[in-house]
Amino acid sequence: MAAAIRRVLRASRAWSAALRARAAPGAQTLRLIYTTTAVQKRNVAASGPEKYTEAFIKKQIEEFNLGKRHLANMMGEDPETFTQEDIDKAIAYLFPSGLFEKRARPIMKHPTEIFPKQRAIQWGEDHRPFHFLFYTGKQSFYSLMHEVCGKLLDIQKYQDRLRAQGLLAENRKLINLTGSRWLSKEELEEMLVEKLSDHNYSMCIQLLERLVTLPCCGIEEEYVLKFRKELAIQLKKMVIEPLQYDEQGVAFSTGEGKRKTSRATSVVYDNGSGKIIVNGVDYLCYFPVIQDREQLMFPFQFLDRLGIHDMVCTVSGGGRSSQAGAIRLASARALCSFITEKEVEFMRQAGLLTVDPRVKERKKPGQEGARRKFTWKKR
Amino acid sequence: MAAPMAGRLAALGRRLAPPARAWLPGLTQVRWSRYGPSYLEPEVNKEVYRTPLEGLSEEEKTQQELKTLQPIKATASNVTSSVFSDPTISKFTNMMMKGGNKVLARSIVTQTLEAIKRNQIEKYHQASEEERESIECNPYIIFHQALKNCQPIIGLCNIQKGGKTYQVPSPLKDNRKRFLAMKWLITECREHKHHRTFMHEKLSQELLQAFNNEGPVIKRKHDMHKMAEANRAYAHYRWW
């Protein structure tokens, strides 16, 4: 156990030695001196010479796998089925850290996640570069642009041939782009292992869009889909609890909601008559303002279930409007168990199931408030 | 553009030493939202969700499918799906509000609508059989029509040319028209009101006058139009 930990710490020393050139001042690691790049979350490779050799990375991977098996042994688990989550839990158990910054706590991850992807040396022994676009500075990006342009010309030639034969109208092959989006700038940078400017990125996307508009672009569908990312159906990300039943057989469901600093929990009962109790008090007394009561009613009114359900909720924190908003979210989430999936999707599109992320903006130094500046004095 | 800009600024902020990072005059972002750029506005109207699938065109079907893939913002606190929530009335209440006192603003607006209704019902009962049909009792219809009557068609823009600033007539956007109508109504009621009259009383009087195309707010709209007509000669200074 000690040997594995020593190996982990020695490895980190090696990492920090390798990263001395890129270390940000005042950051923290295992050794509390330098940051590892996984912690900094930068995914772009170095634009300079190689910082660590391939042999070094291979050795790190071997050490990691060995250390993983030792750790599994230590924890009494099976080394073959020891996943990354188990590693994280084991490290959190063995090295309990009281540091507030999560990224400064001890981590043990696969070296490919720690060391950023970097390119091998771009020139040979005679110091002449391999790639013909090396001196542009962004060889992968410009070669990508050339490739896409070439494909565009190929598609146009194909179309001309079909048009000459008179078969263009029947052979239209378009790429289906619904349900996906173009790669973001960060994702493209990761793919090309190169830094891009905003202009570069927009040019690249424009070129790809132009390719997609051609009628016979289906020939290059595979290539284009490499630059598209699937969008997940938003509804699937929500977890809907099943209905629970109490002693009398009445169906009920609980939900939690929050807004600004308010936190609310609500229990919605079936076979009710539209009574709402908030913190032990009738809702008419708790919310004297009609706007707040309208917000409480909103999910029920949207689903046409006003007089059908009873609600008992507790809320704390915040002001009157944020408490009403928190209860609204809690009751909407509780109601999800009573209704069909389609209705849940309608509620989501009506904005009832989204947590409102707006919070009070912090005050900045040199200003009187979040936005208000001090009175400008000419002298 | 917002996301890469944010990334660049964050990177710049990180690279600078902590005391300088706190305040970057040329680079502080002002217009940003807690929601990401991909968030769509919520649709509260229940009728939209009741239309059957067959009643939609192809475009609308693809739009619906796309909507299931994108996250939606949370609905605001003053919006509900009930028939009583009106976006124009909400906007008007917000413009009436002073110092964040929405309770007071909303009560004034509700009392105004009540006062309008009372006035109209009184007129209804006092009118003869033929006139009764023409009297409109619904305060919401009166409110909307009055605001519509107050909206100017053309506005004036300040354009600097050769050291002098000219008032050039130019078309107004819908939002701007609505804003000007509401603003004129509120300022008119606030300034030319006897200190013993209630705001809701004065507002209801102004709204009823505007509904009949008379009163100070309509006069102000006509003044704006006359100014625009007078400055017709400078219309070619506008380049958009």
GROMACS .gro file of N, CA, C and O in nm, chain A residues 101-177:
model
  308
  101GLU      N    1  -1.131   2.385  -0.225
  101GLU     CA    2  -1.122   2.380  -0.371
  101GLU      C    3  -1.115   2.234  -0.414
  101GLU      O    4  -1.016   2.165  -0.389
  102LYS      N    5  -1.220   2.187  -0.482
  102LYS     CA    6  -1.227   2.045  -0.516
  102LYS      C    7  -1.111   2.004  -0.607
  102LYS      O    8  -1.064   1.892  -0.603
  103ARG      N    9  -1.069   2.100  -0.690
  103ARG     CA   10  -0.964   2.066  -0.787
  103ARG      C   11  -0.827   2.056  -0.721
  103ARG      O   12  -0.732   2.012  -0.784
  104ALA      N   13  -0.814   2.098  -0.595
  104ALA     CA   14  -0.685   2.090  -0.528
  104ALA      C   15  -0.671   1.962  -0.448
  104ALA      O   16  -0.565   1.936  -0.391
  105ARG      N   17  -0.777   1.883  -0.441
  105ARG     CA   18  -0.770   1.760  -0.361
  105ARG      C   19  -0.694   1.652  -0.436
  105ARG      O   20  -0.680   1.660  -0.558
  106PRO      N   21  -0.648   1.546  -0.364
  106PRO     CA   22  -0.573   1.440  -0.432
  106PRO      C   23  -0.660   1.370  -0.536
  106PRO      O   24  -0.777   1.343  -0.513
  107ILE      N   25  -0.601   1.346  -0.655
  107ILE     CA   26  -0.672   1.275  -0.761
  107ILE      C   27  -0.582   1.167  -0.818
  107ILE      O   28  -0.459   1.178  -0.815
  108MET      N   29  -0.643   1.062  -0.871
  108MET     CA   30  -0.567   0.960  -0.940
  108MET      C   31  -0.646   0.926  -1.066
  108MET      O   32  -0.744   0.853  -1.060
  109LYS      N   33  -0.604   0.982  -1.178
  109LYS     CA   34  -0.675   0.957  -1.303
  109LYS      C   35  -0.580   0.903  -1.407
  109LYS      O   36  -0.459   0.913  -1.394
  110HIS      N   37  -0.638   0.849  -1.513
  110HIS     CA   38  -0.557   0.797  -1.623
  110HIS      C   39  -0.472   0.909  -1.682
  110HIS      O   40  -0.521   1.020  -1.699
  111PRO      N   41  -0.342   0.880  -1.713
  111PRO     CA   42  -0.254   0.986  -1.761
  111PRO      C   43  -0.305   1.063  -1.883
  111PRO      O   44  -0.273   1.180  -1.899
  112THR      N   45  -0.385   1.000  -1.967
  112THR     CA   46  -0.436   1.075  -2.083
  112THR      C   47  -0.530   1.187  -2.040
  112THR      O   48  -0.547   1.284  -2.111
  113GLU      N   49  -0.592   1.171  -1.923
  113GLU     CA   50  -0.676   1.281  -1.874
  113GLU      C   51  -0.595   1.389  -1.807
  113GLU      O   52  -0.638   1.503  -1.796
  114ILE      N   53  -0.478   1.351  -1.755
  114ILE     CA   54  -0.397   1.448  -1.681
  114ILE      C   55  -0.312   1.529  -1.779
  114ILE      O   56  -0.312   1.651  -1.775
  115PHE      N   57  -0.239   1.457  -1.865
  115PHE     CA   58  -0.152   1.527  -1.959
  115PHE      C   59  -0.233   1.563  -2.082
  115PHE      O   60  -0.302   1.478  -2.136
  116PRO      N   61  -0.226   1.685  -2.129
  116PRO     CA   62  -0.305   1.720  -2.246
  116PRO      C   63  -0.250   1.653  -2.370
  116PRO      O   64  -0.133   1.621  -2.377
  117LYS      N   65  -0.338   1.634  -2.465
  117LYS     CA   66  -0.293   1.575  -2.592
  117LYS      C   67  -0.193   1.669  -2.656
  117LYS      O   68  -0.218   1.787  -2.669
  118GLN      N   69  -0.081   1.615  -2.698
  118GLN     CA   70   0.016   1.700  -2.766
  118GLN      C   71   0.066   1.628  -2.890
  118GLN      O   72   0.062   1.506  -2.899
  119ARG      N   73   0.114   1.704  -2.978
  119ARG     CA   74   0.158   1.645  -3.104
  119ARG      C   75   0.304   1.601  -3.095
  119ARG      O   76   0.381   1.660  -3.021
  120ALA      N   77   0.334   1.501  -3.170
  120ALA     CA   78   0.475   1.458  -3.179
  120ALA      C   79   0.553   1.568  -3.250
  120ALA      O   80   0.496   1.658  -3.308
  121ILE      N   81   0.684   1.558  -3.243
  121ILE     CA   82   0.770   1.661  -3.303
  121ILE      C   83   0.744   1.666  -3.453
  121ILE      O   84   0.733   1.565  -3.520
  122GLN      N   85   0.727   1.789  -3.502
  122GLN     CA   86   0.678   1.808  -3.639
  122GLN      C   87   0.788   1.810  -3.743
  122GLN      O   88   0.760   1.829  -3.860
  123TRP      N   89   0.913   1.794  -3.702
  123TRP     CA   90   1.019   1.801  -3.803
  123TRP      C   91   1.115   1.683  -3.785
  123TRP      O   92   1.120   1.622  -3.680
  124GLY      N   93   1.183   1.652  -3.890
  124GLY     CA   94   1.274   1.537  -3.889
  124GLY      C   95   1.413   1.574  -3.839
  124GLY      O   96   1.434   1.682  -3.786
  125GLU      N   97   1.508   1.480  -3.862
  125GLU     CA   98   1.643   1.502  -3.812
  125GLU      C   99   1.715   1.613  -3.886
  125GLU      O  100   1.802   1.679  -3.830
  126ASP      N  101   1.674   1.635  -4.011
  126ASP     CA  102   1.737   1.743  -4.087
  126ASP      C  103   1.670   1.877  -4.058
  126ASP      O  104   1.693   1.975  -4.130
  127HIS      N  105   1.584   1.882  -3.952
  127HIS     CA  106   1.514   2.003  -3.908
  127HIS      C  107   1.421   2.059  -4.013
  127HIS      O  108   1.389   2.178  -4.009
  128ARG      N  109   1.378   1.973  -4.109
  128ARG     CA  110   1.280   2.021  -4.206
  128ARG      C  111   1.144   1.963  -4.166
  128ARG      O  112   1.135   1.845  -4.133
  129PRO      N  113   1.037   2.047  -4.166
  129PRO     CA  114   0.908   1.996  -4.117
  129PRO      C  115   0.846   1.894  -4.211
  129PRO      O  116   0.870   1.897  -4.331
  130PHE      N  117   0.764   1.804  -4.153
  130PHE     CA  118   0.700   1.700  -4.233
  130PHE      C  119   0.585   1.755  -4.315
  130PHE      O  120   0.569   1.722  -4.432
  131HIS      N  121   0.500   1.838  -4.250
  131HIS     CA  122   0.377   1.884  -4.315
  131HIS      C  123   0.407   2.007  -4.400
  131HIS      O  124   0.482   2.095  -4.360
  132PHE      N  125   0.341   2.013  -4.519
  132PHE     CA  126   0.371   2.125  -4.610
  132PHE      C  127   0.315   2.258  -4.560
  132PHE      O  128   0.354   2.364  -4.606
  133LEU      N  129   0.219   2.251  -4.463
  133LEU     CA  130   0.160   2.375  -4.412
  133LEU      C  131   0.216   2.413  -4.274
  133LEU      O  132   0.155   2.491  -4.202
  134PHE      N  133   0.333   2.354  -4.240
  134PHE     CA  134   0.385   2.377  -4.105
  134PHE      C  135   0.406   2.525  -4.075
  134PHE      O  136   0.377   2.573  -3.966
  135TYR      N  137   0.455   2.599  -4.176
  135TYR     CA  138   0.489   2.739  -4.150
  135TYR      C  139   0.369   2.832  -4.145
  135TYR      O  140   0.384   2.952  -4.124
  136THR      N  141   0.244   2.779  -4.164
  136THR     CA  142   0.127   2.864  -4.140
  136THR      C  143   0.104   2.881  -3.991
  136THR      O  144   0.037   2.973  -3.948
  137GLY      N  145   0.162   2.789  -3.912
  137GLY     CA  146   0.143   2.796  -3.768
  137GLY      C  147   0.025   2.712  -3.720
  137GLY      O  148   0.022   2.668  -3.606
  138LYS      N  149  -0.074   2.691  -3.807
  138LYS     CA  150  -0.189   2.609  -3.768
  138LYS      C  151  -0.209   2.503  -3.875
  138LYS      O  152  -0.304   2.507  -3.952
  139GLN      N  153  -0.116   2.409  -3.880
  139GLN     CA  154  -0.118   2.318  -3.995
  139GLN      C  155  -0.242   2.231  -3.999
  139GLN      O  156  -0.300   2.211  -4.106
  140SER      N  157  -0.288   2.181  -3.883
  140SER     CA  158  -0.406   2.093  -3.886
  140SER      C  159  -0.527   2.169  -3.934
  140SER      O  160  -0.606   2.118  -4.013
  141PHE      N  161  -0.541   2.294  -3.887
  141PHE     CA  162  -0.660   2.371  -3.924
  141PHE      C  163  -0.661   2.399  -4.074
  141PHE      O  164  -0.761   2.375  -4.142
  142TYR      N  165  -0.549   2.448  -4.126
  142TYR     CA  166  -0.549   2.481  -4.269
  142TYR      C  167  -0.559   2.357  -4.356
  142TYR      O  168  -0.620   2.360  -4.463
  143SER      N  169  -0.499   2.246  -4.310
  143SER     CA  170  -0.513   2.124  -4.390
  143SER      C  171  -0.658   2.078  -4.388
  143SER      O  172  -0.709   2.027  -4.489
  144LEU      N  173  -0.728   2.097  -4.273
  144LEU     CA  174  -0.871   2.064  -4.267
  144LEU      C  175  -0.951   2.147  -4.365
  144LEU      O  176  -1.036   2.096  -4.439
  145MET      N  177  -0.920   2.278  -4.370
  145MET     CA  178  -0.992   2.366  -4.462
  145MET      C  179  -0.970   2.323  -4.606
  145MET      O  180  -1.063   2.319  -4.687
  146HIS      N  181  -0.843   2.287  -4.639
  146HIS     CA  182  -0.813   2.239  -4.774
  146HIS      C  183  -0.892   2.114  -4.806
  146HIS      O  184  -0.947   2.099  -4.916
  147GLU      N  185  -0.897   2.022  -4.706
  147GLU     CA  186  -0.968   1.896  -4.728
  147GLU      C  187  -1.115   1.921  -4.757
  147GLU      O  188  -1.172   1.864  -4.852
  148VAL      N  189  -1.176   2.005  -4.672
  148VAL     CA  190  -1.320   2.031  -4.690
  148VAL      C  191  -1.347   2.097  -4.824
  148VAL      O  192  -1.441   2.064  -4.895
  149CYS      N  193  -1.257   2.190  -4.861
  149CYS     CA  194  -1.271   2.256  -4.991
  149CYS      C  195  -1.262   2.155  -5.104
  149CYS      O  196  -1.338   2.159  -5.200
  150GLY      N  197  -1.165   2.061  -5.089
  150GLY     CA  198  -1.150   1.958  -5.190
  150GLY      C  199  -1.276   1.876  -5.204
  150GLY      O  200  -1.320   1.844  -5.316
  151LYS      N  201  -1.336   1.843  -5.089
  151LYS     CA  202  -1.460   1.763  -5.092
  151LYS      C  203  -1.572   1.841  -5.159
  151LYS      O  204  -1.653   1.785  -5.233
  152LEU      N  205  -1.576   1.969  -5.132
  152LEU     CA  206  -1.678   2.053  -5.195
  152LEU      C  207  -1.665   2.048  -5.346
  152LEU      O  208  -1.763   2.030  -5.420
  153LEU      N  209  -1.542   2.061  -5.395
  153LEU     CA  210  -1.519   2.058  -5.540
  153LEU      C  211  -1.554   1.921  -5.597
  153LEU      O  212  -1.611   1.911  -5.707
  154ASP      N  213  -1.522   1.814  -5.520
  154ASP     CA  214  -1.557   1.680  -5.567
  154ASP      C  215  -1.707   1.666  -5.584
  154ASP      O  216  -1.755   1.611  -5.685
  155ILE      N  217  -1.782   1.715  -5.482
  155ILE     CA  218  -1.928   1.703  -5.490
  155ILE      C  219  -1.981   1.782  -5.609
  155ILE      O  220  -2.071   1.737  -5.681
  156GLN      N  221  -1.920   1.900  -5.633
  156GLN     CA  222  -1.967   1.980  -5.746
  156GLN      C  223  -1.939   1.908  -5.878
  156GLN      O  224  -2.023   1.908  -5.969
  157LYS      N  225  -1.822   1.843  -5.888
  157LYS     CA  226  -1.790   1.769  -6.010
  157LYS      C  227  -1.889   1.655  -6.030
  157LYS      O  228  -1.939   1.633  -6.141
  158TYR      N  229  -1.920   1.584  -5.919
  158TYR     CA  230  -2.015   1.473  -5.925
  158TYR      C  231  -2.151   1.523  -5.974
  158TYR      O  232  -2.216   1.463  -6.060
  159GLN      N  233  -2.192   1.640  -5.917
  159GLN     CA  234  -2.321   1.698  -5.958
  159GLN      C  235  -2.321   1.733  -6.106
  159GLN      O  236  -2.420   1.712  -6.177
  160ASP      N  237  -2.205   1.789  -6.155
  160ASP     CA  238  -2.198   1.827  -6.297
  160ASP      C  239  -2.213   1.706  -6.386
  160ASP      O  240  -2.282   1.709  -6.489
  161ARG      N  241  -2.147   1.594  -6.339
  161ARG     CA  242  -2.157   1.471  -6.420
  161ARG      C  243  -2.303   1.426  -6.428
  161ARG      O  244  -2.354   1.391  -6.534
  162LEU      N  245  -2.371   1.426  -6.313
  162LEU     CA  246  -2.511   1.383  -6.311
  162LEU      C  247  -2.597   1.474  -6.396
  162LEU      O  248  -2.687   1.429  -6.467
  163ARG      N  249  -2.567   1.607  -6.386
  163ARG     CA  250  -2.647   1.702  -6.463
  163ARG      C  251  -2.630   1.678  -6.611
  163ARG      O  252  -2.724   1.689  -6.689
  164ALA      N  253  -2.505   1.643  -6.651
  164ALA     CA  254  -2.479   1.616  -6.794
  164ALA      C  255  -2.561   1.497  -6.840
  164ALA      O  256  -2.613   1.495  -6.951
  165GLN      N  257  -2.571   1.396  -6.750
  165GLN     CA  258  -2.652   1.279  -6.787
  165GLN      C  259  -2.800   1.302  -6.765
  165GLN      O  260  -2.881   1.218  -6.802
  166GLY      N  261  -2.835   1.413  -6.703
  166GLY     CA  262  -2.977   1.444  -6.679
  166GLY      C  263  -3.036   1.372  -6.559
  166GLY      O  264  -3.156   1.358  -6.546
  167LEU      N  265  -2.948   1.320  -6.467
  167LEU     CA  266  -3.000   1.242  -6.354
  167LEU      C  267  -2.994   1.319  -6.222
  167LEU      O  268  -3.007   1.262  -6.115
  168LEU      N  269  -2.971   1.452  -6.228
  168LEU     CA  270  -2.950   1.525  -6.103
  168LEU      C  271  -3.077   1.531  -6.017
  168LEU      O  272  -3.072   1.517  -5.897
  169ALA      N  273  -3.192   1.549  -6.082
  169ALA     CA  274  -3.317   1.568  -6.006
  169ALA      C  275  -3.349   1.447  -5.918
  169ALA      O  276  -3.398   1.461  -5.806
  170GLU      N  277  -3.319   1.322  -5.970
  170GLU     CA  278  -3.356   1.203  -5.892
  170GLU      C  279  -3.254   1.171  -5.784
  170GLU      O  280  -3.289   1.115  -5.680
  171ASN      N  281  -3.126   1.204  -5.810
  171ASN     CA  282  -3.021   1.157  -5.719
  171ASN      C  283  -2.985   1.257  -5.610
  171ASN      O  284  -2.869   1.273  -5.577
  172ARG      N  285  -3.084   1.327  -5.554
  172ARG     CA  286  -3.053   1.422  -5.448
  172ARG      C  287  -3.031   1.346  -5.317
  172ARG      O  288  -3.116   1.272  -5.274
  173LYS      N  289  -2.917   1.372  -5.254
  173LYS     CA  290  -2.891   1.303  -5.126
  173LYS      C  291  -2.851   1.410  -5.025
  173LYS      O  292  -2.739   1.459  -5.027
  174LEU      N  293  -2.943   1.444  -4.935
  174LEU     CA  294  -2.910   1.546  -4.835
  174LEU      C  295  -2.874   1.481  -4.702
  174LEU      O  296  -2.921   1.372  -4.672
  175ILE      N  297  -2.795   1.551  -4.622
  175ILE     CA  298  -2.759   1.498  -4.490
  175ILE      C  299  -2.863   1.546  -4.390
  175ILE      O  300  -2.900   1.663  -4.390
  176ASN      N  301  -2.910   1.455  -4.304
  176ASN     CA  302  -3.008   1.493  -4.202
  176ASN      C  303  -2.936   1.556  -4.083
  176ASN      O  304  -2.860   1.491  -4.011
  177LEU      N  305  -2.959   1.688  -4.064
  177LEU     CA  306  -2.887   1.759  -3.960
  177LEU      C  307  -2.970   1.784  -3.835
  177LEU      O  308  -2.923   1.847  -3.742
   0.00000   0.00000   0.00000
